[in-house]
Coordinates of C-alpha atoms in Angstrom, one line a residue:
X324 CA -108.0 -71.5 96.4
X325 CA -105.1 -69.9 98.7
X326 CA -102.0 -71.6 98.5
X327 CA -103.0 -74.3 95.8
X328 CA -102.4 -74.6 92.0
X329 CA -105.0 -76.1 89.9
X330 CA -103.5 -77.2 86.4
X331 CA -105.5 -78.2 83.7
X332 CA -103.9 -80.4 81.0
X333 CA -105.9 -81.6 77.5
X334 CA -104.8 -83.9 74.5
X335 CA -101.6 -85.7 75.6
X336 CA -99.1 -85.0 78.3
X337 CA -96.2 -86.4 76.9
X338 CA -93.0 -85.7 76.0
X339 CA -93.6 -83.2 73.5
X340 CA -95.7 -81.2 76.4
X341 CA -93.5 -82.2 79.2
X342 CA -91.0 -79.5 79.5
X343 CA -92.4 -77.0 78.7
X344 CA -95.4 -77.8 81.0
X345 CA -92.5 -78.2 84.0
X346 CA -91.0 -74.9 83.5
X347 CA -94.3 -73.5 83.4
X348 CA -95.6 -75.1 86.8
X349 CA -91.7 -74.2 88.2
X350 CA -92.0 -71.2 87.0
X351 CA -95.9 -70.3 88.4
X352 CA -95.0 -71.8 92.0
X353 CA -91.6 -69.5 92.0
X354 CA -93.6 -66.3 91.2
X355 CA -97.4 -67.0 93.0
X356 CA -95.9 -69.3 95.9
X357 CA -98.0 -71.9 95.9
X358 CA -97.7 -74.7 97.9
X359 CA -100.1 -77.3 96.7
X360 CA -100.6 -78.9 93.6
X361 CA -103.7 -80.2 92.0
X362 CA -103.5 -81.8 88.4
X363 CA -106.8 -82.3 86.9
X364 CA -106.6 -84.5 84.0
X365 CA -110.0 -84.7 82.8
X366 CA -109.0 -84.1 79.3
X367 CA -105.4 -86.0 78.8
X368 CA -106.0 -88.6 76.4
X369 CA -102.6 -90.2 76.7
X370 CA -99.7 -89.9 79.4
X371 CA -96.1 -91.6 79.1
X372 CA -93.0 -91.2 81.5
X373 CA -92.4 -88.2 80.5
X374 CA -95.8 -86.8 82.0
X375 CA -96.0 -88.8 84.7
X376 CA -91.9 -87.5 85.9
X377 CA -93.6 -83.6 85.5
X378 CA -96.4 -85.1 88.5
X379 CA -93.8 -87.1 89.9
X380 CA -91.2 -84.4 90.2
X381 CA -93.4 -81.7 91.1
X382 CA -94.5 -83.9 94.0
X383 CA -91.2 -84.0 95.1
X384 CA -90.7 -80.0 94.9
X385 CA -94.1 -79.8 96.8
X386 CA -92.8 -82.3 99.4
X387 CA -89.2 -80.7 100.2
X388 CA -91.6 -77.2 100.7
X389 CA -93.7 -78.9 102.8
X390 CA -96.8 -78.7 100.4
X391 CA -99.0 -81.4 98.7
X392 CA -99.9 -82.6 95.4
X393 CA -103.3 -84.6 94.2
X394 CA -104.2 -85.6 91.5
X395 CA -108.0 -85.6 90.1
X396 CA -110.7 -86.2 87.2
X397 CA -108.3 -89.3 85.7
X398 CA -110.2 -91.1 83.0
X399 CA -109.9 -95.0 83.6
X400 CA -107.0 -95.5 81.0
X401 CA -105.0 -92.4 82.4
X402 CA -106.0 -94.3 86.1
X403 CA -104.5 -97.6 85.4
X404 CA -101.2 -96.0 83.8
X405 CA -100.6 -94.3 87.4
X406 CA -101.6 -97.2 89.0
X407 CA -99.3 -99.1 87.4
X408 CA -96.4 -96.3 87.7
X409 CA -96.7 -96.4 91.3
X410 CA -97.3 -92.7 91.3
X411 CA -101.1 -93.3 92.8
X412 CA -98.9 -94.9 96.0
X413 CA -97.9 -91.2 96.6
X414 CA -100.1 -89.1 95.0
X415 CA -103.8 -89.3 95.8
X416 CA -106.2 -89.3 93.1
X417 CA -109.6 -88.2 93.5
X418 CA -113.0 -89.0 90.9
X419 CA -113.6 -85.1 91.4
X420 CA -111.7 -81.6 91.8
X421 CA -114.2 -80.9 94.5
X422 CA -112.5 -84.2 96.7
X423 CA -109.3 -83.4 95.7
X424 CA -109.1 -79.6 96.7
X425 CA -110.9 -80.7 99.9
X426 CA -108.5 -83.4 100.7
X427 CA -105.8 -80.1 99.9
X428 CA -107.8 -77.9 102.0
X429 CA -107.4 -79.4 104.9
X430 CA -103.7 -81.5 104.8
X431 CA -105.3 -84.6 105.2
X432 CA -102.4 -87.1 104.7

């Protein structure tokens, strides 16, 4: 995958998971320098603001280093909580990791 981080979250991404998940993504983009995100949340079964500012402010980190961050696998719940976060005006979210590490692939957007 190059330059691009795929993280794979289960159960719920909340605030409990939240810091620790950002110093572990910080710390994995310091040390292997990757430039692109990809979250796959395929198996989170809840998300609150706390998850969604680890997405949020890793887009931002991704951003400033000229990078991108997508977002893929969203059940229909975990869909309409971004939707409604405004995070999916930002971050694209794909139905697959295929689409979504394509859409990485090739800086579309």
């Amino acid at each position: 995958m190059g330059n691009i981080m795929l993280i794979k979250l289960c159960g719920e991404f909340d605030l409990g998971a939240a810091d620790y998940c950002r110093q572990e993504i910080d710390e994995k983009v310091r040390t292997e320098g990757a430039k692109d995100i990809l979250f796959d949340l395929e198996k989170v079964t809840f998300i609150d603001s706390s998850g969604l500012g680890v997405i949020l402010g890793r887009y931002r980190k991704a951003k400033e280093s000229g990078g991108k961050v997508a977002i893929s696998n969203a059940n229909p719940r975990i869909t309409k909580i971004l939707e409604l976060s405004g995070i999916m005006r930002l971050i694209p979210v794909y139905p697959t990791t295929s689409q979504a590490l394509r859409f990485l692939g090739r800086g579309v957007g």
